[in-house]
CSV table of C-alpha atoms in Angstrom, one decimal:
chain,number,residue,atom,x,y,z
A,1363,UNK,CA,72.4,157.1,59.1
A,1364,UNK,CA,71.4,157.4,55.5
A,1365,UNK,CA,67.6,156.6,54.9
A,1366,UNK,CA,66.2,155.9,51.3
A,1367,UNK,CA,62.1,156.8,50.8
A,1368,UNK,CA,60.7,155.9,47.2
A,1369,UNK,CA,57.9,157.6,45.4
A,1370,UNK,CA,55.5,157.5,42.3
A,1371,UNK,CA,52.3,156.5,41.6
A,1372,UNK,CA,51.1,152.6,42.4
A,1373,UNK,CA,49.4,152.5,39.2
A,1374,UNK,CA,50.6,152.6,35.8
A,1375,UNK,CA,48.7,152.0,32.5
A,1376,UNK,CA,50.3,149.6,30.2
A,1377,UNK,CA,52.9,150.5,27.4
A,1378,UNK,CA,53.2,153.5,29.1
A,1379,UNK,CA,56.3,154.4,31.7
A,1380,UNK,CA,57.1,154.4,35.1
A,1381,UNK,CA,58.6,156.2,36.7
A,1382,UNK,CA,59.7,156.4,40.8
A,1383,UNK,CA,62.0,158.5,42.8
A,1384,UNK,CA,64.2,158.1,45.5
A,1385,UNK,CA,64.7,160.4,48.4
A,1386,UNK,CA,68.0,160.1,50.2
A,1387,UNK,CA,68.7,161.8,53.5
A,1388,UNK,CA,71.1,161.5,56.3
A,1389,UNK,CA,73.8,162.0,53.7
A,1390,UNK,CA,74.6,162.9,50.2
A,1391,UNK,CA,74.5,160.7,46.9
A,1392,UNK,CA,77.7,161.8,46.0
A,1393,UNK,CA,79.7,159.8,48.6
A,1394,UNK,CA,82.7,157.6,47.1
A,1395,UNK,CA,82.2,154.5,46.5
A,1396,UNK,CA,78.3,154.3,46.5
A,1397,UNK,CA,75.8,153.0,44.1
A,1398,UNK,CA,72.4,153.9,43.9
A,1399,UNK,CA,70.2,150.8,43.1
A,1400,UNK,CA,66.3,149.8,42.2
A,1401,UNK,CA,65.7,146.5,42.6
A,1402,UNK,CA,62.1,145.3,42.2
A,1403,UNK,CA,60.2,142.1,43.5
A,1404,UNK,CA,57.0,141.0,41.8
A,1405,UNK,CA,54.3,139.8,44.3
A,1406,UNK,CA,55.2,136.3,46.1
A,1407,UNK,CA,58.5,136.0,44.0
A,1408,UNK,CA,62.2,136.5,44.6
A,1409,UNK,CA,64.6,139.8,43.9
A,1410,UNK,CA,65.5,141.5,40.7
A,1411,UNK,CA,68.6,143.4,40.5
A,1412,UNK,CA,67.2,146.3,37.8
A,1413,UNK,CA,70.5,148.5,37.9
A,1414,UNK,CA,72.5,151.5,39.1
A,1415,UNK,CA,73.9,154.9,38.8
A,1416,UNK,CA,77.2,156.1,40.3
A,1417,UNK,CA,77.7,158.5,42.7
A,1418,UNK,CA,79.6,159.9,39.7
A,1419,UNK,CA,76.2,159.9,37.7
A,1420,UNK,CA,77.4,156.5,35.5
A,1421,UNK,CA,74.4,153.7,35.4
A,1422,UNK,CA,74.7,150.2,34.7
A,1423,UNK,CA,71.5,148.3,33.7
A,1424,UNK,CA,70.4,145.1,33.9
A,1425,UNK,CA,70.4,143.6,30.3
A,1426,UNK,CA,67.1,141.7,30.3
A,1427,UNK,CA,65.7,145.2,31.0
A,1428,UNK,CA,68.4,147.9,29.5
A,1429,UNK,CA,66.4,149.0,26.6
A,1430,UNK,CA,63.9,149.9,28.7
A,1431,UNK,CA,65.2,151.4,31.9
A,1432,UNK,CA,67.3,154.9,32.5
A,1433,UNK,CA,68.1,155.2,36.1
A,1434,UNK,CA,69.8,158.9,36.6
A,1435,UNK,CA,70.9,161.0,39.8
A,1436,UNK,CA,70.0,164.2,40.7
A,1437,UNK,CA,72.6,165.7,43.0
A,1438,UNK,CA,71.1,169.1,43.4
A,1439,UNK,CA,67.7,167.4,45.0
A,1440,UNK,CA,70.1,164.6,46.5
A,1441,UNK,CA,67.7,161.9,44.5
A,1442,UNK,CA,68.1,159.7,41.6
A,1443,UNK,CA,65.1,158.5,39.7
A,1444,UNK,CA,63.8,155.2,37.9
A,1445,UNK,CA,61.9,155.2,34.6
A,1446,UNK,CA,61.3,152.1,32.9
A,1447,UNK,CA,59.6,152.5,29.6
A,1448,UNK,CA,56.6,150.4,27.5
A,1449,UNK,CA,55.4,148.5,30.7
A,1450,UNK,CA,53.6,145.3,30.6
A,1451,UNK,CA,51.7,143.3,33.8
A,1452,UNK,CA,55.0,141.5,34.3
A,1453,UNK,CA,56.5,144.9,35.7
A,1454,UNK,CA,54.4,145.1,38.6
A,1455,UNK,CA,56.2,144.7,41.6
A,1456,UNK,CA,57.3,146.2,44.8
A,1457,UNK,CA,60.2,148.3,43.2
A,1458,UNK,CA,63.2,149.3,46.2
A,1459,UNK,CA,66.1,151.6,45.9
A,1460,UNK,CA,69.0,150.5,47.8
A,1461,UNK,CA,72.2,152.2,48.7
A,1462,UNK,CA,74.9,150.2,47.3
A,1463,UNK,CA,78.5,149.8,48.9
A,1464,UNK,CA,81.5,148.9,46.1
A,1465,UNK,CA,84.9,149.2,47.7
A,1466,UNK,CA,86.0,145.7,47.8
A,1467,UNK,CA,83.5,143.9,48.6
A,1468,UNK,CA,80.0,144.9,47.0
A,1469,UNK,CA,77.0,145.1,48.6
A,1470,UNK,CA,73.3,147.0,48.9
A,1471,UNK,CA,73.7,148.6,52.7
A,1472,UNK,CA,70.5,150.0,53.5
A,1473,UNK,CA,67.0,149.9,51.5
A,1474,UNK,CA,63.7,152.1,51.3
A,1475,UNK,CA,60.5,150.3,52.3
A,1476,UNK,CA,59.5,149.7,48.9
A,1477,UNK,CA,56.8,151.3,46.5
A,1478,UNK,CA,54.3,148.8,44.6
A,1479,UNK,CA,53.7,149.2,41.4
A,1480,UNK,CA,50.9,148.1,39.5
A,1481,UNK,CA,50.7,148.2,36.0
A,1482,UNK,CA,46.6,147.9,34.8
A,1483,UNK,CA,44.5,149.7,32.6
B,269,UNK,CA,73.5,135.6,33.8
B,270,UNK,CA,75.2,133.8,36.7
B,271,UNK,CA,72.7,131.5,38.4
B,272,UNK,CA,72.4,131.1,42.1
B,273,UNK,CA,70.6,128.5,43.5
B,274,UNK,CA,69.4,128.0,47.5
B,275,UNK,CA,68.9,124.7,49.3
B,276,UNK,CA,66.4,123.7,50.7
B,277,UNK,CA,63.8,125.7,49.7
B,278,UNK,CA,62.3,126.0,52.8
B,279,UNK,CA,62.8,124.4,56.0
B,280,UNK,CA,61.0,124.5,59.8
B,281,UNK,CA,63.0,124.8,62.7
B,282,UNK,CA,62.1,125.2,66.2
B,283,UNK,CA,64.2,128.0,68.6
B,284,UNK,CA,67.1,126.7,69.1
B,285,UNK,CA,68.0,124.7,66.5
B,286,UNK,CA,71.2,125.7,64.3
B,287,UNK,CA,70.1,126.4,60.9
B,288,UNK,CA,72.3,125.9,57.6
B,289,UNK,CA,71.2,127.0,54.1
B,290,UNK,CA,73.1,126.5,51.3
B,291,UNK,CA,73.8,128.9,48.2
B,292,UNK,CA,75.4,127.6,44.8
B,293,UNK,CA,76.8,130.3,42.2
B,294,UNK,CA,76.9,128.8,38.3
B,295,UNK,CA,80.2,130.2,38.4
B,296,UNK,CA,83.1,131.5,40.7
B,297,UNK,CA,82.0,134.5,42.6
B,298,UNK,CA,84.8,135.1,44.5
B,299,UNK,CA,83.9,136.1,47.5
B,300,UNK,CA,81.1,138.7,45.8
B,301,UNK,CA,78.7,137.4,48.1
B,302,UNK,CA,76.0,138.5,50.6
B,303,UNK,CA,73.1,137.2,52.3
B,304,UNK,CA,69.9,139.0,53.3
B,305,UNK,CA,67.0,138.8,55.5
B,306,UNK,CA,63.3,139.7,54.7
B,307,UNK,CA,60.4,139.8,56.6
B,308,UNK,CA,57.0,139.4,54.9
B,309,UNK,CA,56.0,143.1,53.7
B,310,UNK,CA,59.4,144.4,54.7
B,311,UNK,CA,62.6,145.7,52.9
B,312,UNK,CA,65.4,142.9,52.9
B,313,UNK,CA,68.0,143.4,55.2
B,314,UNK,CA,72.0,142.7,55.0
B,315,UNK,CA,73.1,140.4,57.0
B,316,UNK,CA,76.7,139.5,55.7
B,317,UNK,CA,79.1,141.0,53.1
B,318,UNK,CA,81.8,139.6,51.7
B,319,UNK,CA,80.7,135.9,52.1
B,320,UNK,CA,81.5,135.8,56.0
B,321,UNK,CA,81.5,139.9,57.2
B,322,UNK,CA,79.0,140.0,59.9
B,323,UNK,CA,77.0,143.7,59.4
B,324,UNK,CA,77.3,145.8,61.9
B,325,UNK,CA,74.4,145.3,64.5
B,326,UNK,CA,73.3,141.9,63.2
B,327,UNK,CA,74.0,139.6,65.8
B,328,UNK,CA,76.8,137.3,66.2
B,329,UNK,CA,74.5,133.7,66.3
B,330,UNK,CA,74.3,134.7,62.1
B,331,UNK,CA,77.7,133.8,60.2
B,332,UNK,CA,78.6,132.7,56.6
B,333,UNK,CA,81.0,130.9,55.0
B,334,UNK,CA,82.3,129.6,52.0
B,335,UNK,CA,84.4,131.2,48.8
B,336,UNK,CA,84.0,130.4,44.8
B,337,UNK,CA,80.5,128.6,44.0
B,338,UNK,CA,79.6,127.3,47.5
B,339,UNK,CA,78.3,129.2,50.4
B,340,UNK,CA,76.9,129.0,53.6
B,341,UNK,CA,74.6,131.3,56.3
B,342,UNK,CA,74.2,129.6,59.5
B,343,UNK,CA,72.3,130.6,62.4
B,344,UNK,CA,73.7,128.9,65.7
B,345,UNK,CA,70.5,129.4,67.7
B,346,UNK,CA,67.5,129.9,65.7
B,347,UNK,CA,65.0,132.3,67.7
B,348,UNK,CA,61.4,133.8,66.9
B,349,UNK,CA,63.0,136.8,65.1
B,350,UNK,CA,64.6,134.9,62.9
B,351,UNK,CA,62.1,133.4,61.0
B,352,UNK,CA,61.5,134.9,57.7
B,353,UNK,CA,63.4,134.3,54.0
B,354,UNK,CA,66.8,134.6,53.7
B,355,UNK,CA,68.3,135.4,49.9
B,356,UNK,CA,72.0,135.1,48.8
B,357,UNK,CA,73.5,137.9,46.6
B,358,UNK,CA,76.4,137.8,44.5
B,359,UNK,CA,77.6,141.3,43.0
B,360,UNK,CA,80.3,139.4,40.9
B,361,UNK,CA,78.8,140.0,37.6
B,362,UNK,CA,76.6,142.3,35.7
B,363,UNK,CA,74.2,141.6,36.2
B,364,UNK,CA,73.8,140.9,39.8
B,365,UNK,CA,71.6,138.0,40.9
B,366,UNK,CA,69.8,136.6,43.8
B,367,UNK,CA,69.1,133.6,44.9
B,368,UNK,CA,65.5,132.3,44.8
B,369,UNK,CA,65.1,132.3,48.8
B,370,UNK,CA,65.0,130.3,51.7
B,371,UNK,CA,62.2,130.6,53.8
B,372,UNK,CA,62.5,129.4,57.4
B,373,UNK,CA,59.2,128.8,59.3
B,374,UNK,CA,57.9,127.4,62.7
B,375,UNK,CA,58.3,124.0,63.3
């Protein structure tokens, strides 16, 4: 059963970046058909899709965040990473990497626990 | 964006009751949607797929239903597990979007 375990520091300064990893195991990242998500959810509010990469390595972003974020996979280390650039108080959040599912139907399978991030100087 | 939108808000049920919440898609979806539970200081967790696939080891008392903009997750038999926030997914269109939750308390 694949598990998902995110790390980084709970604290970040603002206008710099964060950045979080996500450790897979019980399988690979390069599987067919999965997507590797971060998703985050500020305190007492509702879900933020943030974006992907493919198990081919191909990321798709959200656009309210896209000149901001790079989400990349590291196959070798069977991770991938988050870094979301020039943070403000309204990135902190609990930030979760999912394992997306795409073969017809689309869907995030299984999640990590979930890192919180504050961002404060 | 595609907006989805969850009635009622909230709601309080006692074990037992059968439970309906509601999820509306700005748009057609298809059937590119999903539901999830989440417990307070917990991951979410996927209930259905597809509109109405059940996930495998969620039990059979949760079903959804519905196709295009309207959707629904029922719970036949509400009982103490069960009570958390449930959020609708649809992974249409990028960029995917939740629903603002449905919490379900004690009555």
């Amino acid at each position: 059963q694949v598990q998902l375990q995110e790390s980084g520091p709970g604290l970040v300064k603002p206008s710099e970046t964060l950045s979080l990893t996500c450790s897979v195991s019980g399988g690979s990242v390069n599987i067919i058909d999965n997507y590797w998500n971060w998703i985050r959810q500020p305190p007492g509010k509702g879900l933020e899709w943030i974006g992907y990469v493919s198990y081919r390595g191909s990321p798709n972003y959200n656009p309210s965040l896209k000149s901001r974020v790079t989400i990349s996979l590291d196959m070798s280390k069977n991770q991938f990473s988050l870094k979301l650039t020039s943070v403000t108080a309204a990135d902190t959040a609990v930030y979760y990497c999912a394992r997306g599912i795409a073969v017809t139907e689309h869907y995030f399978h299984s999640w990590g626990q979930g890192t919180l991030v504050t961002v404060s100087s | 964006d595609i907006q989805m939108t969850q009635s009622p808000s909230s709601l309080s049920a006692s074990v037992g009751d059968r439970v309906t919440i509601t999820c509306r898609a700005s748009q057609s979806i298809s059937s590119y949607l999903n539901w999830y539970q989440q417990k307070p200081g917990k991951a979410p967790k996927l209930l259905i797929y597809a509109a109405f696939s059940l996930q495998s080891g969620v039990p059979s008392r949760f079903s959804g239903s519905g196709s295009g903009t309207d959707f629904t997750l029922t719970i036949s038999s509400l009982q103490p597990e069960d009570f958390a926030t449930y959020y609708c997914h649809q992974s249409h269109t990028t960029p995917q979007t939740f629903g603002p939750g449905t919490k379900v308390d004690i009555k």
